[in-house]
Structure formats: C-alpha cells, structure tokens
Amino acid sequence: MRKLSFILLGAVLAGCNSSSSSEWREVKTNSYESRFERAKAICNGRAAQTQVIAGRLWIAGAIAANSSFNACMAEQGFAPK
C-alpha cells in the first residue's frame, strides 16, 4: 500500500510539472521572489510528505499538510498576509 502511495504521488507530481522550457524564466538569486519560490518548493515537499504519512485519513492528512506548509513557510521567514 505504501509503495502504491509513493507511485501515485510521483505520478501526480510528474503531471503537475509538465511545462516546457519556454514557460520558465530566470529569477535573480538574492531577490525576494527567488527566496519565496525556493521556500514554497521546500514547503510543498514537506507538506506532501506529511500528507503521505497521514495517507489513510484523507481530511486529517489535508489538515496536517496545510499546517506543515504554514509552519515551514514561517521557518523560512514568510507569513500569510
């Protein structure tokens, strides 16, 4: 069951990242935007991992993933408006 969850998560992530190189642009390394995008990428990964761990409890997993994302963003120095 756990392997199936990882395979499904990988398939979902692969489907979400199917953009061509022409849709990407360079972001300056030390800009606010680059720090924000890097933080989002890190925190989305942690949230996805949290949801996979909570797996069987769909609603609880979604709540835990949201809390994990918010906590991670706070660690990275970003807070919701």
mmCIF file with all atom_site columns, C-alpha atoms in Angstrom:
data_model
loop_
_atom_site.group_PDB
_atom_site.id
_atom_site.type_symbol
_atom_site.label_atom_id
_atom_site.label_alt_id
_atom_site.label_comp_id
_atom_site.label_asym_id
_atom_site.label_entity_id
_atom_site.label_seq_id
_atom_site.pdbx_PDB_ins_code
_atom_site.Cartn_x
_atom_site.Cartn_y
_atom_site.Cartn_z
_atom_site.occupancy
_atom_site.B_iso_or_equiv
_atom_site.pdbx_formal_charge
_atom_site.auth_seq_id
_atom_site.auth_comp_id
_atom_site.auth_asym_id
_atom_site.auth_atom_id
_atom_site.pdbx_PDB_model_num
ATOM 1  C CA . MET A 1 1  ? 0.000  0.000  0.000   1.00 0.00 ? 1  MET A CA 1
ATOM 2  C CA . ARG A 1 2  ? 2.811  2.400  0.907   1.00 0.00 ? 2  ARG A CA 1
ATOM 3  C CA . LYS A 1 3  ? 4.631  1.764  -2.384  1.00 0.00 ? 3  LYS A CA 1
ATOM 4  C CA . LEU A 1 4  ? 1.415  2.409  -4.287  1.00 0.00 ? 4  LEU A CA 1
ATOM 5  C CA . SER A 1 5  ? 1.001  5.723  -2.462  1.00 0.00 ? 5  SER A CA 1
ATOM 6  C CA . PHE A 1 6  ? 4.509  6.822  -3.439  1.00 0.00 ? 6  PHE A CA 1
ATOM 7  C CA . ILE A 1 7  ? 3.943  5.795  -7.047  1.00 0.00 ? 7  ILE A CA 1
ATOM 8  C CA . LEU A 1 8  ? 0.657  7.720  -7.201  1.00 0.00 ? 8  LEU A CA 1
ATOM 9  C CA . LEU A 1 9  ? 2.247  10.770 -5.578  1.00 0.00 ? 9  LEU A CA 1
ATOM 10 C CA . GLY A 1 10 ? 5.099  10.632 -8.091  1.00 0.00 ? 10 GLY A CA 1
ATOM 11 C CA . ALA A 1 11 ? 2.644  10.388 -10.989 1.00 0.00 ? 11 ALA A CA 1
ATOM 12 C CA . VAL A 1 12 ? 0.668  13.368 -9.703  1.00 0.00 ? 12 VAL A CA 1
ATOM 13 C CA . LEU A 1 13 ? 3.819  15.452 -9.268  1.00 0.00 ? 13 LEU A CA 1
ATOM 14 C CA . ALA A 1 14 ? 5.068  14.479 -12.718 1.00 0.00 ? 14 ALA A CA 1
ATOM 15 C CA . GLY A 1 15 ? 1.739  15.569 -14.223 1.00 0.00 ? 15 GLY A CA 1
ATOM 16 C CA . CYS A 1 16 ? 1.923  18.894 -12.419 1.00 0.00 ? 16 CYS A CA 1
ATOM 17 C CA . ASN A 1 17 ? 5.399  19.633 -13.724 1.00 0.00 ? 17 ASN A CA 1
ATOM 18 C CA . SER A 1 18 ? 4.797  19.096 -17.424 1.00 0.00 ? 18 SER A CA 1
ATOM 19 C CA . SER A 1 19 ? 5.675  22.595 -18.623 1.00 0.00 ? 19 SER A CA 1
ATOM 20 C CA . SER A 1 20 ? 8.032  23.383 -21.471 1.00 0.00 ? 20 SER A CA 1
ATOM 21 C CA . SER A 1 21 ? 11.280 25.286 -21.044 1.00 0.00 ? 21 SER A CA 1
ATOM 22 C CA . SER A 1 22 ? 9.791  28.291 -22.862 1.00 0.00 ? 22 SER A CA 1
ATOM 23 C CA . GLU A 1 23 ? 7.416  28.794 -19.901 1.00 0.00 ? 23 GLU A CA 1
ATOM 24 C CA . TRP A 1 24 ? 10.313 29.340 -17.478 1.00 0.00 ? 24 TRP A CA 1
ATOM 25 C CA . ARG A 1 25 ? 12.249 32.500 -16.772 1.00 0.00 ? 25 ARG A CA 1
ATOM 26 C CA . GLU A 1 26 ? 15.367 33.262 -14.790 1.00 0.00 ? 26 GLU A CA 1
ATOM 27 C CA . VAL A 1 27 ? 14.982 34.689 -11.301 1.00 0.00 ? 27 VAL A CA 1
ATOM 28 C CA . LYS A 1 28 ? 17.770 36.693 -9.689  1.00 0.00 ? 28 LYS A CA 1
ATOM 29 C CA . THR A 1 29 ? 19.437 34.669 -6.963  1.00 0.00 ? 29 THR A CA 1
ATOM 30 C CA . ASN A 1 30 ? 19.075 37.008 -3.995  1.00 0.00 ? 30 ASN A CA 1
ATOM 31 C CA . SER A 1 31 ? 15.716 38.535 -4.857  1.00 0.00 ? 31 SER A CA 1
ATOM 32 C CA . TYR A 1 32 ? 12.610 38.276 -2.688  1.00 0.00 ? 32 TYR A CA 1
ATOM 33 C CA . GLU A 1 33 ? 10.901 36.298 -5.427  1.00 0.00 ? 33 GLU A CA 1
ATOM 34 C CA . SER A 1 34 ? 13.659 33.689 -5.604  1.00 0.00 ? 34 SER A CA 1
ATOM 35 C CA . ARG A 1 35 ? 13.666 33.227 -1.827  1.00 0.00 ? 35 ARG A CA 1
ATOM 36 C CA . PHE A 1 36 ? 9.876  32.923 -1.847  1.00 0.00 ? 36 PHE A CA 1
ATOM 37 C CA . GLU A 1 37 ? 9.841  30.370 -4.688  1.00 0.00 ? 37 GLU A CA 1
ATOM 38 C CA . ARG A 1 38 ? 12.579 28.326 -3.016  1.00 0.00 ? 38 ARG A CA 1
ATOM 39 C CA . ALA A 1 39 ? 10.650 28.358 0.287   1.00 0.00 ? 39 ALA A CA 1
ATOM 40 C CA . LYS A 1 40 ? 7.439  27.279 -1.490  1.00 0.00 ? 40 LYS A CA 1
ATOM 41 C CA . ALA A 1 41 ? 9.239  24.375 -3.174  1.00 0.00 ? 41 ALA A CA 1
ATOM 42 C CA . ILE A 1 42 ? 10.753 23.172 0.092   1.00 0.00 ? 42 ILE A CA 1
ATOM 43 C CA . CYS A 1 43 ? 7.496  23.543 1.993   1.00 0.00 ? 43 CYS A CA 1
ATOM 44 C CA . ASN A 1 44 ? 5.358  21.896 -0.681  1.00 0.00 ? 44 ASN A CA 1
ATOM 45 C CA . GLY A 1 45 ? 7.667  18.885 -0.456  1.00 0.00 ? 45 GLY A CA 1
ATOM 46 C CA . ARG A 1 46 ? 7.326  18.731 3.313   1.00 0.00 ? 46 ARG A CA 1
ATOM 47 C CA . ALA A 1 47 ? 3.544  19.118 3.090   1.00 0.00 ? 47 ALA A CA 1
ATOM 48 C CA . ALA A 1 48 ? 3.303  16.326 0.512   1.00 0.00 ? 48 ALA A CA 1
ATOM 49 C CA . GLN A 1 49 ? 5.406  14.082 2.733   1.00 0.00 ? 49 GLN A CA 1
ATOM 50 C CA . THR A 1 50 ? 3.145  14.854 5.697   1.00 0.00 ? 50 THR A CA 1
ATOM 51 C CA . GLN A 1 51 ? 0.044  14.029 3.665   1.00 0.00 ? 51 GLN A CA 1
ATOM 52 C CA . VAL A 1 52 ? 1.540  10.730 2.514   1.00 0.00 ? 52 VAL A CA 1
ATOM 53 C CA . ILE A 1 53 ? 2.343  9.806  6.112   1.00 0.00 ? 53 ILE A CA 1
ATOM 54 C CA . ALA A 1 54 ? -1.240 10.592 7.183   1.00 0.00 ? 54 ALA A CA 1
ATOM 55 C CA . GLY A 1 55 ? -2.434 8.876  3.976   1.00 0.00 ? 55 GLY A CA 1
ATOM 56 C CA . ARG A 1 56 ? -5.428 6.842  5.034   1.00 0.00 ? 56 ARG A CA 1
ATOM 57 C CA . LEU A 1 57 ? -7.094 9.691  6.865   1.00 0.00 ? 57 LEU A CA 1
ATOM 58 C CA . TRP A 1 58 ? -7.840 11.973 3.917   1.00 0.00 ? 58 TRP A CA 1
ATOM 59 C CA . ILE A 1 59 ? -9.225 15.003 5.786   1.00 0.00 ? 59 ILE A CA 1
ATOM 60 C CA . ALA A 1 60 ? -6.716 14.698 8.618   1.00 0.00 ? 60 ALA A CA 1
ATOM 61 C CA . GLY A 1 61 ? -3.929 14.398 6.043   1.00 0.00 ? 61 GLY A CA 1
ATOM 62 C CA . ALA A 1 62 ? -5.042 17.573 4.276   1.00 0.00 ? 62 ALA A CA 1
ATOM 63 C CA . ILE A 1 63 ? -5.208 19.486 7.555   1.00 0.00 ? 63 ILE A CA 1
ATOM 64 C CA . ALA A 1 64 ? -1.821 18.162 8.666   1.00 0.00 ? 64 ALA A CA 1
ATOM 65 C CA . ALA A 1 65 ? -0.277 19.038 5.285   1.00 0.00 ? 65 ALA A CA 1
ATOM 66 C CA . ASN A 1 66 ? -1.653 22.586 5.460   1.00 0.00 ? 66 ASN A CA 1
ATOM 67 C CA . SER A 1 67 ? -0.306 23.041 8.985   1.00 0.00 ? 67 SER A CA 1
ATOM 68 C CA . SER A 1 68 ? 3.050  21.616 7.924   1.00 0.00 ? 68 SER A CA 1
ATOM 69 C CA . PHE A 1 69 ? 3.215  24.007 4.948   1.00 0.00 ? 69 PHE A CA 1
ATOM 70 C CA . ASN A 1 70 ? 2.366  27.042 7.096   1.00 0.00 ? 70 ASN A CA 1
ATOM 71 C CA . ALA A 1 71 ? 4.926  26.083 9.742   1.00 0.00 ? 71 ALA A CA 1
ATOM 72 C CA . CYS A 1 72 ? 7.591  25.502 7.109   1.00 0.00 ? 72 CYS A CA 1
ATOM 73 C CA . MET A 1 73 ? 6.927  28.869 5.463   1.00 0.00 ? 73 MET A CA 1
ATOM 74 C CA . ALA A 1 74 ? 7.242  30.520 8.885   1.00 0.00 ? 74 ALA A CA 1
ATOM 75 C CA . GLU A 1 75 ? 10.599 28.747 9.350   1.00 0.00 ? 75 GLU A CA 1
ATOM 76 C CA . GLN A 1 76 ? 11.682 30.166 6.005   1.00 0.00 ? 76 GLN A CA 1
ATOM 77 C CA . GLY A 1 77 ? 10.717 33.692 7.112   1.00 0.00 ? 77 GLY A CA 1
ATOM 78 C CA . PHE A 1 78 ? 7.359  34.113 5.366   1.00 0.00 ? 78 PHE A CA 1
ATOM 79 C CA . ALA A 1 79 ? 3.956  34.672 6.987   1.00 0.00 ? 79 ALA A CA 1
ATOM 80 C CA . PRO A 1 80 ? 0.463  34.865 5.477   1.00 0.00 ? 80 PRO A CA 1
ATOM 81 C CA . LYS A 1 81 ? -0.989 38.345 4.956   1.00 0.00 ? 81 LYS A CA 1
#
